[in-house]
Amino acid sequence: MKTPAKKRLGRPAGTGNAEATRERILKAAMQCFAKGGYTQASNKQIAEMAGITSGSLYHYFGSKAELYGAVLLNVLSTLVEAYRSSALKHEHSVDKLCAGLERVIIISSEQPGLMEFASMAHGEVQRYPELNELLSNDHQEFYTFFIELLSEAHQQGELLVPVEAAVHTLIACTTGLSLIRSSLEREEQFANALRAFQSLLRGAFFKQN
Amino acid sequence: MKTPAKKRLGRPAGTGNAEATRERILKAAMQCFAKGGYTQASNKQIAEMAGITSGSLYHYFGSKAELYGAVLLNVLSTLVEAYRSSALKHEHSVDKLCAGLERVIIISSEQPGLMEFASMAHGEVQRYPELNELLSNDHQEFYTFFIELLSEAHQQGELLVPVEAAVHTLIACTTGLSLIRSSLEREEQFANALRAFQSLLRGAFFKQN
């Protein structure tokens, strides 16, 4: 896709609900990228799945890289929001985290392709130069969430390890868990892995001596 | 580097200790790849650090991709061996894993560049087509180790979650932990993260309700 003139971006004339169309495109693109990867997913295929013409895709996204970036932002926001909203309903940090992981299990089963997309994004963004700039601040939101949650846990005497080390460890584990989705055949295996991780957080993974 | 004729590979005539030279090249290459990545590390730089001429590098490795593959295999073997040898000294699964993680901390500080290399390898191997084939069986060794360890833990009543889920979770967490090394400034931060993960395994990360 070439970048169209600026005035063509945004809501095209005569479209009833541009926001709904944009959502449909993002959903279709997420599934196509998850299935075929960044290079194999075609604009034609994405437009067809979204029920629009390839031409009108240009009204919404100036390039394939821009579309990929919008999907990535959407996916990361969905995941951070899953943790944030779940955290509000619980008092203890470990309950907040486990509720967030349960929410991710639901999102993963309700939105096919979302975790597969997230799983592959780490590699895709590094592989293609035009996607490199997307790395920027997107992961920062996860860091912010974990820093806030674990600092509070520390203040309340719930955290038994240093805050900084705890942040790095949880970022590493949750990143690793999102990466494995694409190597697992069944949704259930992913859910089971996230539940085993909850047991790890609760000290109920190994029988303690 | 072009692939030289087969007969030139292996021990060159007149070299005293070809095995020692090969080891020096692997060590130098690991540090250069860890510092500059696959594309930026040059044969000249690697040869200089290993104390040989660029020309004699051809005697040992037919191409840069082949050299990268040899370093990757070496790094993965070193890490799996760290877990395996540590495991032999302990009875309980959680002690085996924690001893392995402590061994990785020592290896990481004693062999500069090793964890940085491992940390970047995941992305590098996906990014460059000539490295793609290296993905193959290398990670299989880690799977085998975790399957054996966790099956035994299950049989001895030490594991409180299903074996398959436990394997996926530990593979995910240890992969994630190796990935963060390159984003951390100090060796100490990496050691602290691995120790916090040991606390997670021991149920001593969060105060349990």
Coordinates of C-alpha atoms in Angstrom, one line a residue:
Chain A
M1 CA 0.0 0.0 0.0
K2 CA 1.3 3.5 -0.8
T3 CA 0.7 6.3 1.6
P4 CA -2.3 8.2 0.3
A5 CA -2.7 12.0 0.5
K6 CA -3.4 13.1 4.0
K7 CA -6.9 14.3 3.3
R8 CA -8.0 10.8 2.2
L9 CA -7.2 9.4 5.7
G10 CA -9.9 9.1 8.3
R11 CA -13.6 8.8 7.7
P12 CA -14.4 8.4 4.0
A13 CA -17.4 10.2 2.5
G14 CA -20.6 8.2 2.5
T15 CA -19.6 5.6 5.1
G16 CA -22.2 5.1 7.8
N17 CA -20.1 3.9 10.7
A18 CA -16.3 4.5 10.1
E19 CA -15.4 3.4 13.6
A20 CA -17.2 0.1 13.3
T21 CA -15.4 -0.5 9.9
R22 CA -12.1 0.4 11.5
E23 CA -12.7 -2.2 14.2
R24 CA -13.7 -4.8 11.6
I25 CA -10.4 -4.2 9.7
L26 CA -8.3 -4.4 12.9
K27 CA -10.0 -7.7 13.8
A28 CA -9.5 -9.2 10.3
A29 CA -5.9 -8.0 10.1
M30 CA -5.1 -9.5 13.5
Q31 CA -6.4 -12.9 12.3
C32 CA -4.6 -12.7 9.0
F33 CA -1.3 -11.6 10.6
A34 CA -1.7 -14.3 13.2
K35 CA -2.2 -16.9 10.6
G36 CA 0.3 -16.0 7.8
G37 CA 2.7 -13.6 9.5
Y38 CA 3.4 -10.0 8.5
T39 CA 4.6 -10.8 4.9
Q40 CA 2.1 -13.4 3.9
A41 CA -1.0 -11.6 5.1
S42 CA -2.3 -9.6 2.0
N43 CA -4.4 -6.4 1.9
K44 CA -6.8 -8.2 -0.4
Q45 CA -7.3 -11.0 2.1
I46 CA -7.7 -8.6 5.0
A47 CA -10.2 -6.4 3.1
E48 CA -12.2 -9.4 2.1
M49 CA -12.5 -10.7 5.6
A50 CA -13.5 -7.2 6.8
G51 CA -16.1 -7.1 4.1
I52 CA -14.7 -4.0 2.3
T53 CA -12.8 -3.4 -0.9
S54 CA -9.0 -3.3 -1.0
G55 CA -9.3 0.3 -2.1
S56 CA -11.3 1.4 0.9
L57 CA -8.7 -0.1 3.2
Y58 CA -6.5 2.9 2.2
H59 CA -9.0 5.3 3.8
Y60 CA -8.2 3.8 7.1
F61 CA -4.6 2.8 7.1
G62 CA -1.9 4.3 5.0
S63 CA 0.4 1.2 4.8
K64 CA 0.6 -2.4 5.9
A65 CA 3.2 -1.4 8.5
E66 CA 0.7 1.2 9.9
L67 CA -2.0 -1.4 10.0
Y68 CA 0.3 -3.9 11.8
G69 CA 1.2 -1.1 14.3
A70 CA -2.5 -0.4 15.0
V71 CA -3.2 -4.1 15.6
L72 CA -0.2 -4.4 17.9
L73 CA -1.2 -1.3 19.9
N74 CA -4.8 -2.7 20.2
V75 CA -3.5 -6.2 21.3
L76 CA -1.2 -4.7 23.9
S77 CA -3.8 -2.3 25.2
T78 CA -6.3 -5.2 25.5
L79 CA -3.8 -7.3 27.5
V80 CA -2.7 -4.5 29.8
E81 CA -6.4 -3.5 30.3
A82 CA -7.2 -7.1 31.2
Y83 CA -4.6 -7.0 34.1
R84 CA -5.6 -3.5 35.2
S85 CA -9.4 -4.1 35.3
S86 CA -9.0 -7.4 37.0
A87 CA -6.6 -5.9 39.6
L88 CA -9.3 -3.4 40.7
K89 CA -11.5 -6.2 42.0
H90 CA -9.0 -7.7 44.4
E91 CA -7.2 -6.7 47.5
H92 CA -4.0 -8.8 47.5
S93 CA -1.4 -8.5 44.7
V94 CA -1.3 -12.3 44.0
D95 CA -5.1 -12.3 43.6
K96 CA -4.8 -9.3 41.3
L97 CA -2.3 -11.1 39.1
C98 CA -4.1 -14.4 39.0
A99 CA -7.4 -12.6 38.1
G100 CA -5.5 -10.9 35.3
L101 CA -4.2 -14.2 34.0
E102 CA -7.7 -15.7 34.1
R103 CA -8.9 -12.7 32.1
V104 CA -6.2 -13.3 29.5
I105 CA -7.4 -17.0 29.2
I106 CA -10.9 -15.7 28.5
I107 CA -9.7 -13.1 26.0
S108 CA -7.5 -15.7 24.2
S109 CA -10.5 -18.0 23.7
E110 CA -13.0 -15.3 22.8
Q111 CA -10.7 -13.5 20.4
P112 CA -9.1 -16.1 18.1
G113 CA -5.8 -15.0 16.8
L114 CA -5.1 -12.4 19.6
M115 CA -2.6 -14.4 21.6
E116 CA -1.1 -16.0 18.4
F117 CA -0.5 -12.4 17.1
A118 CA 1.0 -11.3 20.5
S119 CA 3.1 -14.5 20.4
M120 CA 4.6 -13.7 17.0
A121 CA 4.9 -10.0 17.4
H122 CA 8.1 -10.1 19.4
G123 CA 9.9 -11.8 16.5
E124 CA 8.1 -9.9 13.7
V125 CA 8.8 -6.5 15.0
Q126 CA 12.6 -7.3 15.2
R127 CA 12.6 -9.0 11.8
Y128 CA 11.2 -6.2 9.6
P129 CA 12.9 -2.8 9.6
E130 CA 9.6 -1.0 8.9
L131 CA 8.2 -2.4 12.1
N132 CA 11.2 -1.7 14.2
E133 CA 9.9 1.7 15.3
L134 CA 6.8 0.1 16.8
L135 CA 9.0 -1.4 19.6
S136 CA 9.2 2.1 21.2
N137 CA 6.9 2.7 24.1
D138 CA 4.4 -0.1 23.7
H139 CA 5.9 -2.4 26.3
Q140 CA 6.3 0.5 28.7
E141 CA 2.6 0.2 29.8
F142 CA 3.3 -3.4 31.0
Y143 CA 6.4 -2.1 33.0
T144 CA 4.3 0.7 34.5
F145 CA 1.6 -1.8 35.5
F146 CA 4.0 -4.2 37.2
I147 CA 6.0 -1.5 38.9
E148 CA 2.8 0.0 40.4
L149 CA 1.4 -3.4 41.5
L150 CA 4.7 -4.7 43.0
S151 CA 5.6 -1.4 44.7
E152 CA 2.2 -1.5 46.4
A153 CA 2.7 -5.2 47.3
H154 CA 6.1 -4.2 48.9
Q155 CA 4.5 -1.4 50.9
Q156 CA 1.8 -3.8 52.2
G157 CA 4.4 -6.4 53.2
E158 CA 3.1 -8.9 50.6
L159 CA 6.2 -9.0 48.5
L160 CA 9.1 -11.1 49.8
V161 CA 11.7 -10.2 47.2
P162 CA 13.1 -6.8 46.1
V163 CA 10.7 -4.8 43.9
E164 CA 13.1 -4.3 41.0
A165 CA 14.0 -8.0 40.7
A166 CA 10.3 -8.9 41.0
V167 CA 9.4 -6.6 38.2
H168 CA 12.0 -8.0 35.9
T169 CA 11.0 -11.6 36.8
L170 CA 7.3 -11.1 36.2
I171 CA 7.9 -9.2 32.9
A172 CA 10.2 -12.1 31.8
C173 CA 7.7 -14.8 32.8
T174 CA 4.6 -13.1 31.2
T175 CA 6.6 -12.3 28.0
G176 CA 7.7 -15.9 27.9
L177 CA 4.2 -17.1 28.4
S178 CA 2.8 -14.9 25.6
L179 CA 5.6 -16.3 23.3
I180 CA 4.6 -19.9 23.7
R181 CA 1.0 -19.6 22.4
S182 CA 2.0 -20.0 18.8
S183 CA 4.0 -23.2 19.6
L184 CA 1.0 -24.8 21.3
E185 CA -1.6 -26.7 19.3
R186 CA -4.7 -26.2 21.5
E187 CA -6.2 -23.3 23.3
E188 CA -6.6 -25.5 26.3
Q189 CA -2.8 -26.1 26.6
F190 CA -2.3 -22.3 26.8
A191 CA -4.9 -22.0 29.5
N192 CA -3.3 -24.8 31.4
A193 CA 0.1 -23.2 31.2
L194 CA -1.3 -19.9 32.5
R195 CA -3.0 -21.7 35.4
A196 CA 0.2 -23.6 36.3
F197 CA 1.8 -20.1 36.4
Q198 CA -0.9 -19.0 38.8
S199 CA 0.0 -21.9 41.0
L200 CA 3.6 -20.8 40.8
L201 CA 2.6 -17.3 42.1
R202 CA 0.6 -18.9 44.9
G203 CA 3.4 -21.2 46.0
A204 CA 1.4 -24.2 44.9
F205 CA 3.4 -25.5 42.0
F206 CA 5.9 -27.6 43.9
K207 CA 5.1 -29.2 47.2
Q208 CA 7.3 -27.1 49.5
N209 CA 9.8 -29.0 51.7
Chain B
M1 CA 32.8 -15.9 3.9
K2 CA 32.4 -18.3 1.1
T3 CA 32.1 -22.0 1.7
P4 CA 35.6 -23.4 1.0
A5 CA 36.3 -26.8 -0.5
K6 CA 35.4 -29.6 1.9
K7 CA 39.0 -30.8 2.3
R8 CA 40.1 -27.4 3.7
L9 CA 37.7 -27.8 6.7
G10 CA 38.9 -29.2 9.9
R11 CA 42.4 -29.2 11.3
P12 CA 44.8 -27.2 9.1
A13 CA 48.2 -28.4 8.4
G14 CA 50.9 -27.2 10.7
T15 CA 48.6 -26.0 13.5
G16 CA 49.6 -27.2 17.0
N17 CA 46.3 -27.3 18.7
A18 CA 43.4 -26.9 16.4
E19 CA 40.8 -27.7 19.1
A20 CA 42.1 -24.8 21.3
T21 CA 42.0 -22.4 18.3
R22 CA 38.4 -23.5 17.6
E23 CA 37.5 -22.8 21.2
R24 CA 39.1 -19.3 21.0
I25 CA 37.2 -18.5 17.8
L26 CA 33.9 -19.6 19.4
K27 CA 34.6 -17.5 22.4
A28 CA 35.6 -14.4 20.4
A29 CA 32.6 -14.9 18.0
M30 CA 30.2 -15.2 20.9
Q31 CA 31.4 -11.8 22.3
C32 CA 31.3 -10.1 18.9
F33 CA 27.8 -11.4 18.1
A34 CA 26.6 -10.4 21.6
K35 CA 27.9 -6.9 21.2
G36 CA 27.1 -6.0 17.6
G37 CA 24.5 -8.6 16.6
Y38 CA 24.8 -11.0 13.7
T39 CA 25.2 -8.5 10.9
Q40 CA 27.6 -6.0 12.6
A41 CA 30.0 -8.6 13.9
S42 CA 32.8 -9.0 11.2
N43 CA 35.0 -11.9 10.4
K44 CA 38.0 -9.6 10.7
Q45 CA 37.0 -8.5 14.2
I46 CA 36.3 -12.1 15.3
A47 CA 39.7 -13.3 13.9
E48 CA 41.6 -10.5 15.6
M49 CA 40.0 -11.2 19.0
A50 CA 40.8 -14.9 18.5
G51 CA 44.4 -14.0 17.6
I52 CA 44.4 -15.5 14.1
T53 CA 44.1 -14.2 10.6
S54 CA 40.8 -13.8 8.8
G55 CA 42.0 -16.3 6.3
S56 CA 42.6 -19.0 8.8
L57 CA 39.0 -18.6 10.1
Y58 CA 37.9 -20.3 6.9
H59 CA 39.7 -23.5 8.0
Y60 CA 37.4 -23.8 10.9
F61 CA 34.0 -22.4 9.8
G62 CA 32.8 -22.3 6.2
S63 CA 30.5 -19.3 6.7
K64 CA 29.4 -16.7 9.2
A65 CA 26.1 -18.5 9.5
E66 CA 27.9 -21.7 10.3
L67 CA 30.0 -19.9 12.9
Y68 CA 26.8 -18.4 14.4
G69 CA 25.2 -21.9 14.5
A70 CA 28.3 -23.4 16.3
V71 CA 28.2 -20.6 18.9
L72 CA 24.4 -21.1 19.4
L73 CA 24.8 -24.8 19.9
N74 CA 27.7 -24.2 22.3
V75 CA 25.7 -21.7 24.3
L76 CA 22.6 -23.9 24.5
S77 CA 24.7 -27.0 25.5
T78 CA 26.4 -24.9 28.2
L79 CA 23.0 -23.9 29.6
V80 CA 21.4 -27.3 29.5
E81 CA 24.5 -28.9 31.0
A82 CA 24.4 -26.3 33.8
Y83 CA 20.9 -27.5 34.7
R84 CA 21.7 -31.2 34.2
S85 CA 24.9 -31.2 36.3
S86 CA 23.3 -29.2 39.1
A87 CA 20.3 -31.5 39.2
L88 CA 22.5 -34.5 39.9
K89 CA 23.5 -33.0 43.3
H90 CA 20.0 -32.6 44.7
E91 CA 17.1 -34.8 45.6
H92 CA 14.1 -32.6 45.3
S93 CA 13.0 -31.1 41.9
V94 CA 12.8 -27.5 43.2
D95 CA 16.3 -27.8 44.6
K96 CA 17.5 -29.1 41.3
L97 CA 16.0 -26.2 39.4
C98 CA 17.3 -23.6 41.8
A99 CA 20.8 -25.1 41.7
G100 CA 20.6 -24.9 37.9
L101 CA 19.6 -21.2 38.1
E102 CA 22.5 -20.5 40.5
R103 CA 24.8 -22.2 38.1
V104 CA 23.5 -20.0 35.2
I105 CA 24.2 -16.9 37.4
I106 CA 27.8 -18.0 37.7
I107 CA 28.2 -18.9 34.0
S108 CA 26.7 -15.5 33.1
S109 CA 29.3 -13.6 35.2
E110 CA 32.2 -15.8 34.3
Q111 CA 31.6 -15.9 30.6
P112 CA 30.8 -12.3 29.5
G113 CA 28.5 -12.2 26.4
L114 CA 27.1 -15.7 26.9
M115 CA 23.7 -14.6 28.2
E116 CA 23.6 -11.5 26.0
F117 CA 24.1 -13.8 23.1
A118 CA 21.4 -16.2 24.3
S119 CA 19.1 -13.3 24.9
M120 CA 19.4 -12.0 21.4
A121 CA 19.5 -15.4 19.6
H122 CA 15.8 -15.8 19.7
G123 CA 15.2 -12.7 17.6
E124 CA 18.3 -13.1 15.4
V125 CA 17.5 -16.6 14.3
Q126 CA 14.0 -15.5 13.2
R127 CA 15.3 -12.4 11.5
Y128 CA 17.9 -13.8 9.1
P129 CA 16.8 -16.5 6.7
E130 CA 20.2 -18.2 6.6
L131 CA 19.9 -18.7 10.4
N132 CA 16.3 -20.1 10.3
E133 CA 17.4 -23.7 10.0
L134 CA 19.3 -23.4 13.3
L135 CA 15.9 -23.3 15.1
S136 CA 15.5 -27.0 14.4
N137 CA 16.3 -29.3 17.3
D138 CA 18.4 -27.1 19.6
H139 CA 15.6 -26.2 21.9
Q140 CA 14.6 -29.9 22.1
E141 CA 17.3 -30.5 24.7
F142 CA 15.6 -28.1 27.1
Y143 CA 12.2 -29.7 26.6
T144 CA 13.7 -33.1 27.2
F145 CA 15.4 -31.9 30.4
F146 CA 12.2 -30.3 31.8
I147 CA 10.0 -33.3 30.8
E148 CA 12.3 -35.7 32.6
L149 CA 12.7 -33.5 35.7
L150 CA 8.9 -32.8 36.0
S151 CA 7.8 -36.3 35.2
E152 CA 10.0 -37.5 38.1
A153 CA 8.7 -34.7 40.3
H154 CA 5.2 -35.9 39.5
Q155 CA 6.0 -39.5 40.3
Q156 CA 7.5 -38.5 43.7
G157 CA 4.4 -36.4 44.5
E158 CA 6.4 -33.2 44.5
L159 CA 4.6 -31.6 41.6
L160 CA 1.2 -30.1 42.3
V161 CA 0.2 -29.2 38.7
P162 CA -0.2 -31.4 35.6
V163 CA 3.2 -32.3 34.0
E164 CA 2.5 -31.0 30.5
A165 CA 1.3 -27.6 31.8
A166 CA 4.3 -27.4 34.2
V167 CA 6.7 -28.1 31.3
H168 CA 5.2 -25.4 29.1
T169 CA 5.2 -22.9 32.0
L170 CA 8.8 -23.5 33.0
I171 CA 10.0 -23.4 29.3
A172 CA 8.1 -20.1 28.9
C173 CA 9.6 -18.6 32.1
T174 CA 13.2 -19.7 31.5
T175 CA 12.9 -18.5 27.9
G176 CA 11.6 -15.1 29.1
L177 CA 14.3 -14.8 31.7
S178 CA 17.0 -15.5 29.1
L179 CA 15.4 -12.8 26.8
I180 CA 15.6 -10.0 29.4
R181 CA 19.4 -10.2 29.9
S182 CA 20.1 -7.8 27.0
S183 CA 17.7 -5.2 28.3
L184 CA 19.3 -5.1 31.7
E185 CA 22.3 -2.9 32.3
R186 CA 24.0 -4.7 35.0
E187 CA 24.9 -8.4 35.6
E188 CA 23.7 -8.0 39.2
Q189 CA 20.1 -7.2 37.9
F190 CA 20.1 -10.4 36.0
A191 CA 21.3 -12.4 39.0
N192 CA 18.6 -10.7 41.1
A193 CA 15.9 -11.6 38.6
L194 CA 17.0 -15.3 38.5
R195 CA 17.0 -15.3 42.4
A196 CA 13.5 -13.8 42.5
F197 CA 12.4 -16.6 40.1
Q198 CA 13.9 -19.2 42.6
S199 CA 11.7 -17.6 45.3
L200 CA 8.8 -18.0 42.9
L201 CA 9.6 -21.7 42.6
R202 CA 9.9 -22.0 46.4
G203 CA 6.6 -20.3 47.0
A204 CA 8.5 -17.4 48.7
F205 CA 7.8 -14.6 46.2
F206 CA 4.5 -13.4 47.6
K207 CA 3.5 -13.9 51.2
Q208 CA 0.8 -16.5 50.9
N209 CA -2.6 -15.7 52.4

